[in-house]
Amino acid sequence: MRDKIILYSGEDTAGVNISSKLRENHDVTKLLEVSDVLSLEKLKIDPQTLCIVASKHASSSGKPCLTTHSPGNYDTSDYGGNPRQLSFAPALYLQKALQLLDKKQKIKKIGYEVSLEATHHGPTALHNPIMFVEVGSSLKQWNDMSACSIAAETISELMNYSPGKKAKTAIGLGGGHYCRKFSRIKEYAIGHICPKHNLAYLDEYMLDEMITKTVPKPDTVYVEWKGLGKEKKRILGLIEETDLEVERI
């Protein structure tokens, strides 16, 4: 990526706190406040610029977590973006963010779960690679400045990160929204992930979206074998029509 920019919404408590920590403790100049991080389609920046979104993660569970993922919709667009459209997922940066979040959480011992999330919500129509770094899952965690500091430190390091040229990328199919098995993979950087609850919407077109919009282009698909459910036979048939190597987990 030639350039990188950090985005956050002034309406997002975690985003505001993360951006505050970035300004306080890190030499970050490319920090932009936007009205809604789920709808960035009108943002006019160089398509080669990586967008890193500092954001909250919301869940009714309220569990403390630090997550990262790229946006996209396998079906409807209830939370921004377009239906049946994925963003460009910077797999190597997602992998690095996961590593940094995990390392820093263990050092600070704040007891947060760290994981990749499956691809979900908008924006989807940007030509830029885009990823979210999130603190969750409730107001308590969004205001936890230790957690927001970890997210800020991670984003700051991503701004100075340059991936190696020999890194390998993959996509993931199956499993739950919190991608614990995919998060443990070390050999490949994972881009887009389609969880079990969205596999019914995965057809040839959407599988191609996953492949062509994971950056760099993947040559492997990780399949959570027990997490494919009743869609297993159909999904395996779709994969057979691609050039992807299959790895079972």
Short mmCIF file of C-alpha atoms in Angstrom, two decimals, residues 4-212:
data_model
loop_
_atom_site.label_atom_id
_atom_site.label_comp_id
_atom_site.label_asym_id
_atom_site.label_seq_id
_atom_site.Cartn_x
_atom_site.Cartn_y
_atom_site.Cartn_z
CA LYS A 4 -2.64 4.66 4.77
CA ILE A 5 -5.32 6.67 6.56
CA ILE A 6 -7.14 6.17 9.86
CA LEU A 7 -10.89 6.80 9.96
CA TYR A 8 -13.31 7.06 12.87
CA SER A 9 -16.77 8.44 13.61
CA GLY A 10 -17.43 11.14 16.20
CA GLU A 11 -20.63 9.23 17.01
CA ASP A 12 -18.67 6.09 17.93
CA THR A 13 -17.49 6.05 21.57
CA ALA A 14 -14.70 3.53 21.01
CA GLY A 15 -13.62 5.26 17.79
CA VAL A 16 -13.37 8.59 19.59
CA ASN A 17 -11.39 7.09 22.47
CA ILE A 18 -9.02 5.22 20.14
CA SER A 19 -8.44 8.37 18.08
CA SER A 20 -7.81 10.32 21.28
CA LYS A 21 -5.11 7.82 22.30
CA LEU A 22 -3.60 8.03 18.83
CA ARG A 23 -3.31 11.81 19.11
CA GLU A 24 -1.96 11.67 22.68
CA ASN A 25 0.66 8.98 22.33
CA HIS A 26 1.50 8.43 18.67
CA ASP A 27 2.91 10.48 15.85
CA VAL A 28 -0.13 10.05 13.62
CA THR A 29 -1.16 12.78 11.20
CA LYS A 30 -3.48 10.95 8.79
CA LEU A 31 -6.50 10.74 11.06
CA LEU A 32 -9.90 11.66 9.63
CA GLU A 33 -13.27 11.98 11.39
CA VAL A 34 -16.27 10.92 9.30
CA SER A 35 -19.99 10.91 10.01
CA ASP A 36 -20.54 7.18 9.52
CA VAL A 37 -17.83 4.52 9.13
CA LEU A 38 -20.36 2.07 7.64
CA SER A 39 -21.05 4.37 4.66
CA LEU A 40 -17.80 5.69 3.22
CA GLU A 41 -18.66 5.33 -0.46
CA LYS A 42 -18.39 9.08 -1.11
CA LEU A 43 -14.95 9.30 0.45
CA LYS A 44 -12.54 10.57 -2.21
CA ILE A 45 -9.05 9.23 -1.59
CA ASP A 46 -6.49 7.43 -3.73
CA PRO A 47 -7.70 3.84 -4.40
CA GLN A 48 -4.28 2.56 -3.34
CA THR A 49 -4.67 4.06 0.15
CA LEU A 50 -5.37 1.54 2.92
CA CYS A 51 -8.26 2.61 5.16
CA ILE A 52 -7.96 1.53 8.80
CA VAL A 53 -11.17 2.16 10.74
CA ALA A 54 -11.03 2.58 14.52
CA SER A 55 -14.41 1.42 15.75
CA LYS A 56 -16.59 -0.13 18.39
CA HIS A 57 -17.76 -3.72 18.20
CA ALA A 58 -21.31 -4.14 19.46
CA SER A 59 -22.81 -7.38 20.72
CA SER A 60 -25.63 -8.27 23.11
CA SER A 61 -23.20 -10.62 24.87
CA GLY A 62 -21.25 -7.63 26.18
CA LYS A 63 -18.10 -9.72 26.24
CA PRO A 64 -14.74 -7.89 26.26
CA CYS A 65 -13.04 -8.39 22.91
CA LEU A 66 -10.54 -6.90 20.48
CA THR A 67 -11.31 -7.81 16.89
CA THR A 68 -10.36 -7.08 13.31
CA HIS A 69 -12.07 -7.79 9.99
CA SER A 70 -12.93 -6.35 6.58
CA PRO A 71 -16.48 -5.32 5.64
CA GLY A 72 -18.88 -6.90 3.19
CA ASN A 73 -22.41 -8.24 2.75
CA TYR A 74 -23.19 -11.78 1.61
CA ASP A 75 -26.92 -11.07 1.50
CA THR A 76 -28.78 -7.87 2.44
CA SER A 77 -27.20 -4.58 3.44
CA ASP A 78 -28.81 -3.94 6.81
CA TYR A 79 -25.73 -2.16 8.19
CA GLY A 80 -24.29 -0.13 5.32
CA GLY A 81 -22.83 -0.99 1.94
CA ASN A 82 -24.55 -2.78 -0.92
CA PRO A 83 -26.24 -6.19 -0.94
CA ARG A 84 -24.04 -9.07 -2.16
CA GLN A 85 -20.88 -7.02 -2.33
CA LEU A 86 -17.57 -7.30 -0.46
CA SER A 87 -14.87 -4.73 0.16
CA PHE A 88 -11.20 -5.21 -0.67
CA ALA A 89 -9.71 -7.08 2.30
CA PRO A 90 -6.00 -6.43 3.05
CA ALA A 91 -5.21 -9.93 4.34
CA LEU A 92 -1.62 -9.25 5.40
CA TYR A 93 -2.65 -6.24 7.46
CA LEU A 94 -5.50 -8.18 9.06
CA GLN A 95 -3.01 -10.86 10.07
CA LYS A 96 -0.63 -8.27 11.51
CA ALA A 97 -3.44 -6.52 13.41
CA LEU A 98 -4.51 -9.84 14.94
CA GLN A 99 -0.93 -10.57 16.03
CA LEU A 100 -0.47 -7.11 17.54
CA LEU A 101 -3.80 -7.10 19.38
CA ASP A 102 -3.07 -10.53 20.84
CA LYS A 103 0.47 -9.65 21.90
CA LYS A 104 -0.50 -6.35 23.53
CA GLN A 105 -3.54 -7.83 25.28
CA LYS A 106 -1.35 -10.53 26.83
CA ILE A 107 1.23 -7.97 27.99
CA LYS A 108 -1.38 -5.72 29.60
CA LYS A 109 -3.41 -8.70 30.90
CA ILE A 110 -6.79 -7.02 30.49
CA GLY A 111 -8.64 -10.29 29.86
CA TYR A 112 -10.07 -9.50 26.42
CA GLU A 113 -10.64 -12.15 23.77
CA VAL A 114 -8.78 -11.43 20.52
CA SER A 115 -10.01 -12.76 17.18
CA LEU A 116 -10.74 -12.23 13.54
CA GLU A 117 -14.39 -11.65 12.78
CA ALA A 118 -16.24 -12.92 9.75
CA THR A 119 -16.84 -10.43 6.95
CA HIS A 120 -19.88 -8.28 7.74
CA HIS A 121 -21.52 -4.81 7.36
CA GLY A 122 -20.52 -1.88 5.12
CA PRO A 123 -18.93 -0.06 3.47
CA THR A 124 -18.57 -2.25 0.39
CA ALA A 125 -18.21 0.00 -2.68
CA LEU A 126 -14.86 1.62 -1.90
CA HIS A 127 -12.04 0.85 -4.31
CA ASN A 128 -9.66 1.05 -1.35
CA PRO A 129 -8.58 -1.89 0.77
CA ILE A 130 -10.28 -1.42 4.14
CA MET A 131 -10.16 -3.03 7.58
CA PHE A 132 -11.68 -2.41 11.01
CA VAL A 133 -9.87 -2.56 14.35
CA GLU A 134 -12.52 -2.77 17.05
CA VAL A 135 -13.06 -2.72 20.80
CA GLY A 136 -16.14 -4.52 22.10
CA SER A 137 -18.73 -5.30 23.00
CA SER A 138 -20.56 -2.71 25.15
CA LEU A 139 -20.27 0.83 26.45
CA LYS A 140 -18.17 -0.44 29.36
CA GLN A 141 -15.46 -1.72 27.01
CA TRP A 142 -15.76 1.23 24.60
CA ASN A 143 -14.79 3.45 27.53
CA ASP A 144 -12.03 1.13 28.74
CA MET A 145 -8.98 3.24 27.96
CA SER A 146 -6.62 0.27 28.40
CA ALA A 147 -8.42 -1.56 25.59
CA CYS A 148 -8.62 1.58 23.46
CA SER A 149 -4.88 2.13 24.01
CA ILE A 150 -4.16 -1.37 22.70
CA ALA A 151 -6.24 -0.66 19.61
CA ALA A 152 -4.45 2.68 19.13
CA GLU A 153 -1.00 1.09 19.50
CA THR A 154 -1.98 -1.60 17.00
CA ILE A 155 -3.22 0.94 14.45
CA SER A 156 -0.11 3.07 14.92
CA GLU A 157 2.12 0.08 14.16
CA LEU A 158 0.00 -0.84 11.15
CA MET A 159 0.64 2.65 9.76
CA ASN A 160 4.36 1.81 9.65
CA TYR A 161 4.01 -1.83 8.63
CA SER A 162 5.23 -3.18 5.28
CA PRO A 163 4.37 -6.86 4.61
CA GLY A 164 6.93 -9.26 3.19
CA LYS A 165 6.62 -10.23 -0.45
CA LYS A 166 6.53 -13.99 0.21
CA ALA A 167 3.47 -13.96 2.47
CA LYS A 168 0.63 -16.32 1.54
CA THR A 169 -3.07 -15.49 1.69
CA ALA A 170 -6.29 -17.46 1.94
CA ILE A 171 -10.04 -17.12 2.45
CA GLY A 172 -12.14 -18.93 5.06
CA LEU A 173 -15.46 -20.77 4.95
CA GLY A 174 -17.63 -21.97 7.82
CA GLY A 175 -17.66 -21.61 11.57
CA GLY A 176 -19.07 -18.87 13.73
CA HIS A 177 -18.93 -15.09 13.62
CA TYR A 178 -15.90 -15.02 15.92
CA CYS A 179 -13.38 -16.95 13.87
CA ARG A 180 -11.38 -18.71 16.56
CA LYS A 181 -10.01 -21.48 14.34
CA PHE A 182 -9.11 -19.11 11.50
CA SER A 183 -7.48 -16.79 14.05
CA ARG A 184 -5.04 -19.56 15.02
CA ILE A 185 -3.71 -20.05 11.48
CA LYS A 186 -0.10 -18.87 11.20
CA GLU A 187 0.95 -20.05 7.73
CA TYR A 188 -1.54 -17.93 5.79
CA ALA A 189 -3.02 -14.46 6.15
CA ILE A 190 -6.81 -14.75 6.00
CA GLY A 191 -8.83 -12.19 4.06
CA HIS A 192 -12.58 -12.62 3.61
CA ILE A 193 -14.42 -15.15 5.78
CA CYS A 194 -17.94 -16.45 5.16
CA PRO A 195 -19.40 -17.91 8.37
CA LYS A 196 -21.80 -20.83 8.60
CA HIS A 197 -24.87 -18.62 8.97
CA ASN A 198 -24.15 -16.95 5.60
CA LEU A 199 -23.18 -20.04 3.59
CA ALA A 200 -26.70 -20.32 2.15
CA TYR A 201 -26.01 -17.06 0.27
CA LEU A 202 -22.62 -18.18 -1.04
CA ASP A 203 -22.84 -18.94 -4.74
CA GLU A 204 -20.33 -18.78 -7.59
CA TYR A 205 -20.57 -14.99 -7.73
CA MET A 206 -20.03 -14.43 -4.01
CA LEU A 207 -17.18 -16.94 -3.85
CA ASP A 208 -15.55 -14.99 -6.67
CA GLU A 209 -16.08 -11.79 -4.64
CA MET A 210 -14.20 -13.40 -1.76
CA ILE A 211 -11.33 -14.46 -4.00
CA THR A 212 -10.91 -11.35 -6.15
#
